[in-house]
Short mmCIF file of C-alpha atoms in Angstrom, two decimals:
data_model
loop_
_atom_site.label_atom_id
_atom_site.label_comp_id
_atom_site.label_asym_id
_atom_site.label_seq_id
_atom_site.Cartn_x
_atom_site.Cartn_y
_atom_site.Cartn_z
CA UNK A 112 18.85 16.67 -48.82
CA UNK A 113 22.01 16.13 -46.98
CA UNK A 114 22.08 13.85 -43.83
CA UNK A 115 24.83 13.04 -41.75
CA UNK A 116 24.42 9.28 -39.89
CA UNK A 117 26.23 9.51 -36.65
CA UNK A 118 27.51 6.09 -35.66
CA UNK A 119 27.54 5.52 -31.69
CA UNK A 120 28.81 2.12 -30.44
CA UNK A 121 29.61 0.88 -26.97
CA UNK A 122 32.84 -0.49 -27.43
CA UNK A 123 32.42 -3.17 -24.77
CA UNK A 124 29.60 -4.59 -26.89
CA UNK A 125 31.49 -4.22 -30.35
CA UNK A 126 32.55 -7.59 -31.96
CA UNK A 127 36.23 -8.08 -30.82
CA UNK A 128 39.02 -7.88 -33.35
CA UNK A 129 40.12 -11.33 -34.80
CA UNK A 130 36.49 -12.89 -34.35
CA UNK A 131 34.23 -14.14 -36.63
CA UNK A 132 31.78 -11.48 -35.82
CA UNK A 133 34.11 -8.99 -36.33
CA UNK A 134 35.02 -9.88 -39.74
CA UNK A 135 31.11 -9.97 -40.54
CA UNK A 136 30.83 -6.36 -39.36
CA UNK A 137 33.93 -5.35 -41.54
CA UNK A 138 32.25 -6.98 -44.41
CA UNK A 139 28.91 -5.07 -43.36
CA UNK A 140 30.63 -1.74 -43.68
CA UNK A 141 32.30 -2.45 -46.86
CA UNK A 142 29.13 -3.70 -48.43
CA UNK A 143 27.42 -0.33 -46.81
CA UNK A 144 30.14 1.69 -48.74
CA UNK A 145 29.61 -0.33 -51.83
CA UNK A 146 26.09 0.57 -52.03
CA UNK A 147 26.32 4.17 -50.85
CA UNK A 148 28.94 4.64 -53.87
CA UNK A 149 27.16 2.87 -56.50
CA UNK A 150 23.73 4.62 -55.70
CA UNK A 151 25.63 7.93 -55.92
CA UNK A 152 24.68 9.15 -52.34
CA UNK A 153 27.79 9.41 -50.35
CA UNK A 154 29.37 12.64 -49.95
CA UNK A 155 31.67 11.61 -47.31
CA UNK A 156 32.09 8.91 -44.46
CA UNK A 157 34.95 8.25 -41.71
CA UNK A 158 35.89 6.01 -38.76
CA UNK A 159 37.15 8.08 -35.76
CA UNK A 160 39.82 6.58 -33.61
CA UNK A 161 38.75 5.63 -29.90
CA UNK A 162 37.91 8.31 -27.38
CA UNK A 163 40.82 7.50 -25.23
CA UNK A 164 42.54 9.46 -27.88
CA UNK A 165 40.18 12.59 -27.89
CA UNK A 166 40.97 16.11 -26.36
CA UNK A 167 38.51 18.29 -25.53
CA UNK A 168 38.57 22.20 -25.45
CA UNK A 169 36.45 24.99 -24.18
CA UNK A 170 37.07 28.70 -23.48
CA UNK A 171 35.73 29.87 -20.27
CA UNK A 172 36.27 33.81 -19.25
CA UNK A 173 38.76 34.29 -22.15
CA UNK A 174 40.80 31.17 -20.85
CA UNK A 175 41.34 27.95 -22.82
CA UNK A 176 40.72 24.82 -20.89
CA UNK A 177 42.02 21.61 -22.41
CA UNK A 178 40.76 18.49 -21.29
CA UNK A 179 41.57 14.59 -21.75
CA UNK A 180 38.32 12.52 -23.08
CA UNK A 181 35.31 13.10 -25.09
CA UNK A 182 32.77 15.81 -24.60
CA UNK A 183 30.30 13.31 -22.69
CA UNK A 184 30.99 10.58 -20.42
CA UNK A 185 28.51 8.18 -21.94
CA UNK A 186 28.51 4.48 -22.41
CA UNK A 187 28.28 5.02 -26.26
CA UNK A 188 30.45 7.06 -28.16
CA UNK A 189 30.56 8.67 -31.67
CA UNK A 190 32.96 6.19 -33.73
CA UNK A 191 32.20 7.43 -37.29
CA UNK A 192 29.81 9.10 -39.63
CA UNK A 193 28.79 9.25 -43.05
CA UNK A 194 27.28 12.35 -45.16
CA UNK A 195 25.01 11.15 -47.69
CA UNK A 196 22.62 13.07 -50.21
CA UNK A 197 19.21 11.56 -50.67
CA UNK A 198 15.72 12.95 -51.35
CA UNK A 199 14.15 12.65 -47.83
CA UNK A 200 14.22 11.08 -44.33
CA UNK A 201 13.09 7.56 -45.57
CA UNK A 202 15.79 7.26 -47.88
CA UNK A 203 18.37 8.40 -45.35
CA UNK A 204 16.72 5.60 -42.66
CA UNK A 205 17.39 3.00 -45.41
CA UNK A 206 20.91 3.44 -45.71
CA UNK A 207 21.21 4.17 -41.95
CA UNK A 208 20.01 0.35 -41.60
CA UNK A 209 22.99 -0.83 -43.69
CA UNK A 210 25.38 0.46 -41.15
CA UNK A 211 26.43 -2.58 -39.10
CA UNK A 212 26.73 -0.82 -36.04
CA UNK A 213 23.05 -0.38 -35.98
CA UNK A 214 23.01 -3.98 -34.70
CA UNK A 215 24.67 -3.25 -31.41
CA UNK A 216 24.95 0.73 -31.28
CA UNK A 217 22.68 3.44 -32.40
CA UNK A 218 22.77 5.64 -35.63
CA UNK A 219 21.55 9.10 -35.33
CA UNK A 220 20.31 10.53 -38.44
CA UNK A 221 20.57 14.56 -38.53
CA UNK A 222 19.99 16.55 -41.73
CA UNK A 223 22.79 19.40 -42.32
CA UNK A 224 21.99 22.81 -42.18
CA UNK A 225 21.52 24.32 -45.58
CA UNK A 226 23.68 27.62 -45.99
CA UNK A 227 22.74 27.89 -49.94
CA UNK A 228 19.13 27.70 -50.08
CA UNK A 229 18.80 29.20 -53.69
CA UNK A 230 20.17 25.85 -54.39
CA UNK B 993 -30.97 50.37 -54.34
CA UNK B 994 -32.62 49.53 -51.16
CA UNK B 995 -32.97 46.20 -52.42
CA UNK B 996 -29.33 45.50 -53.03
CA UNK B 997 -28.51 45.40 -49.31
CA UNK B 998 -30.68 42.56 -48.02
CA UNK B 999 -29.80 40.75 -51.21
CA UNK B 1000 -25.95 41.20 -50.75
CA UNK B 1001 -26.02 40.19 -47.08
CA UNK B 1002 -28.08 37.22 -47.82
CA UNK B 1003 -25.29 36.33 -50.44
CA UNK B 1004 -22.55 36.93 -48.05
CA UNK B 1005 -24.20 34.37 -45.39
CA UNK B 1006 -24.71 31.79 -48.37
CA UNK B 1007 -21.19 32.24 -49.41
CA UNK B 1008 -19.74 31.96 -45.63
CA UNK B 1009 -21.83 28.86 -45.02
CA UNK B 1010 -20.76 27.10 -48.18
CA UNK B 1011 -17.28 27.88 -47.22
CA UNK B 1012 -17.53 26.73 -44.16
CA UNK B 1013 -18.88 23.42 -45.30
CA UNK B 1014 -16.25 22.96 -48.19
CA UNK B 1015 -13.35 23.56 -45.30
CA UNK B 1016 -15.33 21.18 -42.81
CA UNK B 1017 -15.44 18.38 -45.53
CA UNK B 1018 -12.52 18.89 -47.49
CA UNK B 1019 -9.96 20.71 -45.57
CA UNK B 1020 -7.90 17.45 -44.97
CA UNK B 1021 -7.92 16.70 -48.98
CA UNK B 1022 -6.66 20.22 -49.65
CA UNK B 1023 -4.19 20.40 -46.86
CA UNK B 1024 -2.98 16.91 -48.11
CA UNK B 1025 -2.23 18.38 -51.63
CA UNK B 1026 -0.66 21.40 -50.79
CA UNK B 1027 1.59 19.57 -48.23
CA UNK B 1028 2.49 16.83 -50.73
CA UNK B 1029 3.66 20.05 -53.19
CA UNK B 1030 5.18 22.27 -50.64
CA UNK B 1031 7.07 19.53 -48.33
CA UNK B 1032 5.75 22.13 -45.49
CA UNK B 1033 2.62 21.50 -43.39
CA UNK B 1034 2.49 24.93 -41.56
CA UNK B 1035 2.87 26.61 -45.08
CA UNK B 1036 -0.07 24.41 -46.30
CA UNK B 1037 -2.32 25.45 -43.46
CA UNK B 1038 -1.24 29.22 -43.42
CA UNK B 1039 -2.03 29.54 -47.32
CA UNK B 1040 -5.19 27.66 -47.26
CA UNK B 1041 -6.47 29.98 -44.33
CA UNK B 1042 -5.73 33.14 -46.50
CA UNK B 1043 -7.23 31.56 -49.65
CA UNK B 1044 -10.52 30.82 -47.27
CA UNK B 1045 -10.26 34.51 -46.58
CA UNK B 1046 -9.97 35.96 -50.04
CA UNK B 1047 -12.89 33.35 -50.97
CA UNK B 1048 -15.10 35.21 -48.67
CA UNK B 1049 -14.59 38.29 -50.58
CA UNK B 1050 -14.50 36.77 -54.08
CA UNK B 1051 -17.37 34.54 -53.78
CA UNK B 1052 -19.52 37.30 -52.48
CA UNK B 1053 -18.87 39.41 -55.33
CA UNK B 1054 -18.79 37.07 -58.26
CA UNK B 1055 -20.80 34.03 -57.03
CA UNK B 1056 -19.64 30.43 -56.06
CA UNK B 1057 -17.01 28.93 -58.50
CA UNK B 1058 -18.02 25.63 -60.39
CA UNK B 1059 -15.26 24.04 -58.06
CA UNK B 1060 -15.08 25.67 -54.61
CA UNK B 1061 -12.17 23.14 -53.62
CA UNK B 1062 -10.37 23.78 -57.04
CA UNK B 1063 -10.63 27.48 -56.42
CA UNK B 1064 -9.15 27.19 -52.91
CA UNK B 1065 -6.43 25.13 -54.12
CA UNK B 1066 -5.52 27.51 -56.88
CA UNK B 1067 -5.36 30.46 -54.93
CA UNK B 1068 -3.66 28.68 -51.82
CA UNK B 1069 -1.08 27.75 -54.38
CA UNK B 1070 -0.25 31.15 -55.57
CA UNK B 1071 -0.36 32.27 -52.20
CA UNK B 1072 2.51 29.97 -51.48
CA UNK B 1073 4.45 30.65 -54.29
CA UNK B 1074 4.35 34.19 -53.52
CA UNK B 1075 5.43 33.61 -50.30
CA UNK B 1076 8.38 31.35 -51.21
CA UNK B 1077 9.24 34.01 -53.71
CA UNK B 1078 9.59 36.65 -51.09
CA UNK B 1079 11.39 34.38 -48.63
CA UNK B 1080 15.20 34.14 -49.58
CA UNK B 1081 15.69 31.61 -46.90
CA UNK B 1082 13.03 29.20 -48.56
CA UNK B 1083 14.31 25.70 -48.71
CA UNK B 1084 12.55 25.02 -51.89
CA UNK B 1085 14.43 25.25 -55.12
CA UNK B 1086 13.45 27.12 -57.97
CA UNK B 1087 12.49 24.25 -60.26
CA UNK B 1088 10.08 23.18 -57.54
CA UNK B 1089 8.60 26.77 -57.73
CA UNK B 1090 8.23 26.26 -61.43
CA UNK B 1091 6.59 23.03 -61.29
CA UNK B 1092 4.03 24.67 -58.43
CA UNK B 1093 3.73 27.57 -61.02
CA UNK B 1094 3.31 25.53 -64.01
CA UNK B 1095 0.37 23.61 -62.08
CA UNK B 1096 -1.66 27.06 -62.17
CA UNK B 1097 -4.92 25.99 -63.24
CA UNK B 1098 -8.27 25.47 -60.91
CA UNK B 1099 -8.63 21.80 -60.93
CA UNK B 1100 -12.35 20.84 -61.19
CA UNK B 1101 -13.59 18.42 -58.24
CA UNK B 1102 -12.95 15.15 -60.59
CA UNK B 1103 -9.49 16.11 -61.03
CA UNK B 1104 -8.64 16.87 -57.44
CA UNK B 1105 -6.54 13.75 -56.43
CA UNK B 1106 -6.74 12.25 -52.95
CA UNK B 1107 -3.34 12.46 -51.10
CA UNK B 1108 -4.80 11.86 -47.59
CA UNK B 1109 -2.91 8.68 -47.21
CA UNK B 1110 0.20 10.42 -47.56
CA UNK B 1111 -0.53 12.95 -45.09
CA UNK B 1112 -1.70 10.43 -42.84
CA UNK B 1113 1.83 8.60 -43.28
CA UNK B 1114 3.81 11.60 -42.94
CA UNK B 1115 1.78 12.84 -39.70
CA UNK B 1116 2.26 9.17 -38.02
CA UNK B 1117 6.03 8.62 -39.13
CA UNK B 1118 8.03 6.93 -36.52
CA UNK B 1119 10.37 9.83 -36.55
CA UNK B 1120 7.62 11.90 -34.51
CA UNK B 1121 6.81 11.36 -30.95
CA UNK B 1122 3.97 9.20 -30.36
CA UNK B 1123 1.57 12.10 -28.86
CA UNK B 1124 2.77 14.28 -31.72
CA UNK B 1125 1.45 11.89 -34.30
CA UNK B 1126 -1.84 11.64 -32.31
CA UNK B 1127 -2.33 15.42 -32.32
CA UNK B 1128 -1.11 16.16 -35.77
CA UNK B 1129 -3.37 13.24 -37.30
CA UNK B 1130 -6.38 15.02 -35.31
CA UNK B 1131 -5.45 18.51 -36.57
CA UNK B 1132 -4.61 17.77 -40.30
CA UNK B 1133 -6.50 14.95 -41.25
CA UNK B 1134 -9.74 15.14 -39.07
CA UNK B 1135 -9.64 19.05 -38.54
CA UNK B 1136 -9.97 19.30 -34.98
CA UNK B 1137 -8.95 22.55 -33.49
CA UNK B 1138 -5.88 22.93 -30.99
CA UNK B 1139 -8.03 23.43 -28.04
CA UNK B 1140 -10.11 20.48 -29.14
CA UNK B 1141 -7.12 18.38 -29.15
CA UNK B 1142 -5.65 19.89 -26.01
CA UNK B 1143 -8.96 19.01 -24.08
CA UNK B 1144 -8.85 15.53 -25.29
CA UNK B 1145 -5.54 15.00 -23.69
CA UNK B 1146 -6.06 17.25 -20.57
CA UNK B 1147 -3.45 19.52 -21.87
CA UNK B 1148 -3.39 23.37 -22.13
CA UNK B 1149 -3.80 24.95 -25.74
CA UNK B 1150 -0.53 26.52 -25.74
CA UNK B 1151 1.23 23.55 -24.95
CA UNK B 1152 -0.48 21.58 -27.58
CA UNK B 1153 0.07 24.50 -30.21
CA UNK B 1154 3.78 24.24 -29.04
CA UNK B 1155 3.68 20.50 -29.58
CA UNK B 1156 2.03 20.97 -33.04
CA UNK B 1157 4.32 23.23 -34.29
CA UNK B 1158 7.45 21.58 -33.29
CA UNK B 1159 6.10 18.44 -35.06
CA UNK B 1160 5.39 20.36 -38.40
CA UNK B 1161 8.86 21.91 -38.12
CA UNK B 1162 10.32 18.48 -37.79
CA UNK B 1163 8.68 17.22 -40.67
CA UNK B 1164 9.82 20.22 -43.05
CA UNK B 1165 13.67 20.21 -41.53
CA UNK B 1166 13.99 16.30 -41.05
CA UNK B 1167 12.89 15.91 -44.63
CA UNK B 1168 9.79 13.55 -43.77
CA UNK B 1169 8.07 13.12 -47.37
CA UNK B 1170 4.56 13.22 -47.85
CA UNK B 1171 4.67 10.01 -49.71
CA UNK B 1172 3.27 6.39 -49.08
CA UNK B 1173 6.25 4.32 -47.78
CA UNK B 1174 8.01 1.95 -50.19
CA UNK B 1175 7.18 -1.84 -50.04
CA UNK B 1176 10.47 -2.64 -47.65
CA UNK B 1177 8.91 -0.08 -45.03
CA UNK B 1178 5.14 -0.69 -45.61
CA UNK B 1179 4.62 -2.83 -42.59
CA UNK B 1180 6.55 -0.94 -40.14
CA UNK B 1181 5.40 2.39 -41.07
CA UNK B 1182 1.67 1.00 -41.50
CA UNK B 1183 1.60 -0.45 -37.86
CA UNK B 1184 2.70 3.02 -36.76
CA UNK B 1185 -0.45 4.28 -38.63
CA UNK B 1186 -2.55 1.92 -37.25
CA UNK B 1187 -1.29 2.10 -33.80
CA UNK B 1188 -1.70 5.85 -34.06
CA UNK B 1189 -5.29 5.67 -34.77
CA UNK B 1190 -5.89 3.08 -32.43
CA UNK B 1191 -4.61 5.41 -29.53
CA UNK B 1192 -7.07 7.93 -30.79
CA UNK B 1193 -9.76 5.29 -30.49
CA UNK B 1194 -8.85 4.29 -26.72
CA UNK B 1195 -8.37 8.01 -25.72
CA UNK B 1196 -12.08 8.59 -26.74
CA UNK B 1197 -13.23 5.39 -25.34
CA UNK B 1198 -12.07 6.14 -21.69
CA UNK B 1199 -13.03 9.90 -22.18
CA UNK B 1200 -16.14 11.43 -20.39
CA UNK B 1201 -19.22 11.18 -22.38
CA UNK B 1202 -19.51 14.91 -22.55
CA UNK B 1203 -16.40 15.96 -24.81
CA UNK B 1204 -17.43 17.77 -27.56
CA UNK B 1205 -15.69 15.86 -30.57
CA UNK B 1206 -15.91 12.12 -29.88
CA UNK B 1207 -12.38 10.73 -30.48
CA UNK B 1208 -13.85 7.12 -30.95
CA UNK B 1209 -15.80 8.74 -33.91
CA UNK B 1210 -12.85 10.23 -35.63
CA UNK B 1211 -10.93 7.28 -35.23
CA UNK B 1212 -13.13 5.35 -36.78
CA UNK B 1213 -13.43 7.80 -39.68
CA UNK B 1214 -9.46 7.47 -40.14
CA UNK B 1215 -9.65 3.89 -40.23
CA UNK B 1216 -12.49 3.83 -42.96
CA UNK B 1217 -10.70 6.33 -44.98
CA UNK B 1218 -7.49 4.51 -44.94
CA UNK B 1219 -9.48 1.17 -45.58
CA UNK B 1220 -10.89 2.88 -48.52
CA UNK B 1221 -7.60 4.56 -49.85
CA UNK B 1222 -5.73 1.45 -49.34
CA UNK B 1223 -8.36 -1.40 -49.81
CA UNK B 1224 -7.67 -5.24 -49.63
CA UNK B 1225 -4.97 -4.82 -46.96
CA UNK B 1226 -5.70 -7.21 -44.09
CA UNK B 1227 -4.07 -5.43 -41.21
CA UNK B 1228 -6.03 -2.26 -42.11
CA UNK B 1229 -9.32 -4.52 -42.16
CA UNK B 1230 -8.15 -6.40 -39.09
CA UNK B 1231 -7.75 -2.91 -37.29
CA UNK B 1232 -10.73 -1.59 -38.56
CA UNK B 1233 -12.59 -5.00 -37.37
CA UNK B 1234 -11.00 -4.66 -34.08
CA UNK B 1235 -12.18 -1.10 -33.56
CA UNK B 1236 -15.87 -1.90 -34.62
CA UNK B 1237 -15.91 -5.24 -32.32
CA UNK B 1238 -14.73 -3.15 -29.36
CA UNK B 1239 -16.74 -0.08 -30.08
CA UNK B 1240 -19.79 -2.02 -30.08
CA UNK B 1241 -19.33 -2.80 -26.31
CA UNK B 1242 -19.11 0.68 -25.47
CA UNK B 1243 -22.63 1.52 -24.21
CA UNK B 1244 -22.27 -1.51 -21.78
CA UNK B 1245 -18.69 -0.76 -20.67
CA UNK B 1246 -19.86 0.76 -17.46
CA UNK B 1247 -22.45 -0.77 -15.15
CA UNK B 1248 -25.29 1.32 -13.87
CA UNK B 1249 -23.62 1.53 -10.36
CA UNK B 1250 -20.72 3.27 -12.35
CA UNK B 1251 -18.32 0.50 -12.09
CA UNK B 1252 -16.68 -0.58 -15.12
CA UNK B 1253 -17.67 -4.42 -16.33
CA UNK B 1254 -15.80 -6.91 -18.50
CA UNK B 1255 -17.40 -8.37 -21.68
CA UNK B 1256 -18.60 -11.32 -19.69
CA UNK B 1257 -20.70 -9.25 -17.41
CA UNK B 1258 -21.94 -6.73 -19.52
CA UNK B 1259 -25.73 -6.32 -20.52
CA UNK B 1260 -25.43 -7.70 -24.24
CA UNK B 1261 -28.87 -5.97 -25.13
CA UNK B 1262 -26.66 -2.81 -24.96
CA UNK B 1263 -24.06 -4.10 -27.52
CA UNK B 1264 -24.19 -2.55 -31.21
CA UNK B 1265 -25.13 -5.65 -33.18
CA UNK B 1266 -24.92 -3.53 -36.83
CA UNK B 1267 -21.48 -2.94 -35.61
CA UNK B 1268 -20.57 -6.52 -34.62
CA UNK B 1269 -21.99 -7.82 -37.56
CA UNK B 1270 -19.78 -5.42 -39.68
CA UNK B 1271 -16.89 -6.10 -37.77
CA UNK B 1272 -17.26 -9.76 -38.13
CA UNK B 1273 -17.61 -9.32 -41.81
CA UNK B 1274 -14.41 -7.44 -42.22
CA UNK B 1275 -12.70 -9.59 -40.15
CA UNK B 1276 -13.28 -12.64 -42.18
CA UNK B 1277 -12.72 -11.00 -45.29
CA UNK B 1278 -9.10 -10.24 -43.51
CA UNK B 1279 -8.43 -13.51 -42.45
CA UNK B 1280 -9.34 -14.68 -46.08
CA UNK B 1281 -6.62 -13.06 -47.47
CA UNK B 1282 -4.04 -15.60 -45.31
CA UNK B 1283 -1.66 -12.85 -44.07
CA UNK B 1284 -1.90 -12.98 -40.29
CA UNK B 1285 -1.00 -9.97 -38.42
CA UNK B 1286 -1.20 -8.48 -34.79
CA UNK B 1287 -4.46 -6.15 -35.66
CA UNK B 1288 -6.26 -9.40 -37.28
CA UNK B 1289 -5.53 -11.41 -34.03
CA UNK B 1290 -6.63 -8.60 -31.94
CA UNK B 1291 -9.73 -8.30 -33.53
CA UNK B 1292 -10.36 -11.92 -33.40
CA UNK B 1293 -9.68 -11.63 -29.44
CA UNK B 1294 -12.53 -8.79 -29.45
CA UNK B 1295 -14.64 -11.31 -31.18
CA UNK B 1296 -14.06 -14.24 -29.01
CA UNK B 1297 -14.98 -12.04 -26.11
CA UNK B 1298 -18.51 -11.64 -27.32
CA UNK B 1299 -19.10 -15.40 -28.14
CA UNK B 1300 -22.94 -16.36 -27.69
CA UNK B 1301 -22.14 -18.36 -24.76
CA UNK B 1302 -19.65 -16.11 -23.01
CA UNK B 1303 -15.99 -15.59 -23.89
CA UNK B 1304 -14.25 -18.46 -25.48
CA UNK B 1305 -11.19 -18.42 -23.18
CA UNK B 1306 -9.36 -21.54 -24.53
CA UNK B 1307 -9.49 -19.60 -28.15
CA UNK B 1308 -8.36 -16.09 -26.51
CA UNK B 1309 -5.68 -17.83 -24.79
CA UNK B 1310 -4.36 -19.43 -28.02
CA UNK B 1311 -4.77 -16.11 -29.91
CA UNK B 1312 -2.58 -14.34 -27.51
CA UNK B 1313 -0.12 -17.18 -27.90
CA UNK B 1314 -0.16 -16.33 -31.57
CA UNK B 1315 0.14 -12.53 -31.01
CA UNK B 1316 3.13 -13.08 -28.97
CA UNK B 1317 5.07 -14.13 -32.16
CA UNK B 1318 4.34 -10.75 -33.68
CA UNK B 1319 4.70 -8.75 -30.39
CA UNK B 1320 6.57 -10.73 -28.00
CA UNK B 1321 6.30 -7.81 -25.10
CA UNK B 1322 5.36 -8.61 -21.47
CA UNK B 1323 1.97 -6.85 -21.68
CA UNK B 1324 0.86 -9.35 -24.51
CA UNK B 1325 2.35 -12.30 -22.08
CA UNK B 1326 0.12 -10.90 -19.36
CA UNK B 1327 -3.00 -10.98 -21.24
CA UNK B 1328 -2.11 -14.53 -22.33
CA UNK B 1329 -1.75 -15.36 -18.67
CA UNK B 1330 -5.22 -14.10 -17.72
CA UNK B 1331 -6.51 -15.90 -20.62
CA UNK B 1332 -4.81 -19.17 -19.47
CA UNK B 1333 -6.23 -18.74 -16.02
CA UNK B 1334 -9.69 -18.40 -17.28
CA UNK B 1335 -9.34 -21.17 -19.81
CA UNK B 1336 -8.58 -23.33 -16.79
CA UNK B 1337 -4.69 -23.49 -16.84
CA UNK B 1338 -4.42 -21.47 -13.29
CA UNK B 1339 -1.04 -22.97 -12.40
CA UNK B 1340 0.60 -22.13 -15.57
CA UNK B 1341 -1.03 -18.79 -15.48
CA UNK B 1342 0.23 -17.98 -12.04
CA UNK B 1343 3.61 -19.03 -13.13
CA UNK B 1344 3.80 -16.87 -16.13
CA UNK B 1345 1.98 -13.67 -14.35
CA UNK B 1346 4.54 -14.03 -11.65
CA UNK B 1347 7.68 -14.05 -13.93
CA UNK B 1348 6.43 -10.93 -15.40
CA UNK B 1349 6.73 -8.75 -12.16
CA UNK B 1350 10.22 -7.44 -12.76
CA UNK B 1351 9.67 -6.49 -16.59
CA UNK B 1352 6.16 -4.68 -15.65
CA UNK B 1353 7.09 -2.66 -12.52
CA UNK B 1354 4.52 -0.28 -11.39
CA UNK B 1355 2.38 -1.36 -14.09
CA UNK B 1356 -1.41 -0.93 -12.67
CA UNK B 1357 -2.68 -4.18 -14.80
CA UNK B 1358 -0.31 -6.43 -13.61
CA UNK B 1359 -1.60 -5.80 -10.33
CA UNK B 1360 -5.00 -6.17 -11.18
CA UNK B 1361 -4.35 -9.39 -13.05
CA UNK B 1362 -2.22 -10.54 -10.29
CA UNK B 1363 -5.06 -10.12 -7.93
CA UNK B 1364 -7.43 -11.82 -10.23
CA UNK B 1365 -5.46 -15.01 -10.51
CA UNK B 1366 -4.66 -14.96 -6.71
CA UNK B 1367 -8.35 -14.78 -5.99
CA UNK B 1368 -9.25 -17.54 -8.35
CA UNK B 1369 -6.58 -19.88 -6.48
CA UNK B 1370 -8.10 -18.86 -3.05
CA UNK B 1371 -5.23 -17.00 -1.89
CA UNK B 1372 -7.15 -14.22 -0.61
CA UNK B 1373 -4.40 -12.35 1.37
CA UNK B 1374 -2.26 -12.11 -1.92
CA UNK B 1375 -5.10 -11.17 -3.62
CA UNK B 1376 -6.38 -8.34 -1.26
CA UNK B 1377 -2.98 -6.95 -1.30
CA UNK B 1378 -2.95 -6.83 -5.11
CA UNK B 1379 -6.37 -5.21 -5.33
CA UNK B 1380 -5.74 -2.63 -3.03
CA UNK B 1381 -2.29 -1.71 -5.22
CA UNK B 1382 -4.34 -2.09 -8.25
CA UNK B 1383 -6.78 0.37 -6.83
CA UNK B 1384 -4.60 2.95 -6.05
CA UNK B 1385 -3.35 3.40 -9.25
CA UNK B 1386 -6.54 2.79 -11.20
CA UNK B 1387 -6.58 4.68 -14.43
CA UNK B 1388 -10.22 5.92 -13.83
CA UNK B 1389 -13.29 5.90 -11.52
CA UNK B 1390 -15.07 3.19 -13.23
CA UNK B 1391 -12.00 0.88 -12.87
CA UNK B 1392 -11.23 1.73 -9.53
CA UNK B 1393 -14.82 0.95 -8.46
CA UNK B 1394 -14.85 -2.51 -10.12
CA UNK B 1395 -11.80 -3.51 -8.28
CA UNK B 1396 -13.22 -2.18 -5.03
CA UNK B 1397 -16.26 -4.50 -5.70
CA UNK B 1398 -13.86 -7.51 -6.39
CA UNK B 1399 -12.10 -6.75 -3.33
CA UNK B 1400 -15.20 -6.58 -1.05
CA UNK B 1401 -16.29 -9.84 -2.58
CA UNK B 1402 -13.14 -11.57 -1.11
CA UNK B 1403 -14.12 -10.53 2.55
CA UNK B 1404 -17.18 -12.57 2.54
#
C-alpha cells in the first residue's frame, strides 16, 4: 500500500537555522531518507517552501479568485511530504516516527487512493 | 411418508441449535481467521453470516459435518472469493485471491488456528477512536450485537452501527493489519489493548445491574483469552489480576442505603474470596518476572486496598509514586495526593492536590478529593464548597449519595 506522510510544523517551534538543534534535525532527515531508500520503500518526497510563498486559488460562480497565503490559517503548516510503499499502517507509522518533525510538529499518515485495483 | 415430516423438522431444530451453539462459541475465532486472510472485517462478517445461512439447508439435508467450524470456514472463504472476483473494485490482488482459493480444504477442528489475538490487536489499534475500539472488540471478539453494545453505552443502535461501520472501513482503507505487533511496538500496542478491555470492565462495573450482557464478564473473558493466547506477559497478568481484585469487591460497592462505599467501609463478607485469591496468585506470578509496568502497579494498589487490617495507605502512596514514573498524568498525581493524605502526610497532600487544579478543570474526582482533604484538615467551609461541586457533577446516583452523606457529616 502507498501512504503519504504529510509533515505539519509550527515554524515558531522549529529549531532555528544555524543552531545545533537545526543540525540535528537535518541529520535526522538525512538518516530518515537513507533508511527509506535502503529499505526500498520511498516513492517520492519533497520539502515545501514556507507558507509566505503560498498562493491559493478557487473558482466561485465561474470566477477565479487568487489569494495570498495558504488554504487554512493554522499555526501548523504543511511543510513537506513523503510517499512510501509499505505493507500496512504499522509499517507506515514506523517510517513516520523517523521524521524529525514528529518531535515538534505532527506527521499525518494517509493511504493513497488506489486507482488500479487490478494490481 | 407421514413419518418423515416430524423427523425432518426435529432434525432442522437440532441443526439450528448446533449452528447457534457454534456461532456463539466460535464466531470470534472464525471471524479472526477470515479477517486475517481478507484484511476486511465487514466482508469477513458478511460471508460468515452467509455461510451460516447455507449451513442450515445443507446440514439439514446431509447431516452435521465432522467439523462444523471447518465447514463454515470453507464455505465462507468460497463466498468471499466469489464476491471478490465479481467486485472489480476489490483491493485484493490476484495473488491473494489465488492464496485464498488454494486454501480450499475444510479444516478439521484441530487444524483451525486461533488468530483472535491478531483480531484483538486490529480492533484496539490506536489509529481508531477509543470508543470505536471498545465497540468493535465487543462486536467481533465477544459477539455482542450492535443493539446490545448501544444499550451499554446509552447510544441508539443506528449511531452505534454507524460507528462500527466507520471503524471497519478505516481498518480496511488505512491498511491496519490483522497481525500481532512487532516487538518495537509491542508495549504501546498492548497498552492500548489492555486499556480498551479495562474500559469495557469499568463501563460494566458502574452499569445498572439489570443489563442483559454483563460487560465485566465480557472484559474478564477477553483478559483471560489474551493471557491464554500470550502467556507469561507480566502486564497482561497484571491487568487480569487488577480486574479480578477490583471485580471481587463488586457486590460490596454499594451499601444498603444505595450510596457507594470506599473499600475501607465495605462489608468484607460480600467480597469474592475466590477472585481475590486468584488475583493475588496471578499478581505474584507477574511480579516475579521482574518487569514492572503500570497494570501490575494498579493491581498491587487494588490489593493493598483490601489488606486484612484495612487499606495500607503508606504502601498505596508509594505505589502511586511508582505509577507516576510510568504514567506522569495529573490523574495519577491526584490519586497519589489522596493516598498521601490518608497515610498521614496531609500538608504535602493538600499542596499537591491544590497544585493540580488548573490541570484538571471541571474534573469531578478533583473536587471530591479536595473536599475530603479539606475535611481532614478541619477546614469545613472549603470542604463543604468542594463537596457541593462534586455532588453537582457526580457520575451516578450512588456516588452523589456517598458525597451527600459526607457533606452532612461536616455540619455536625
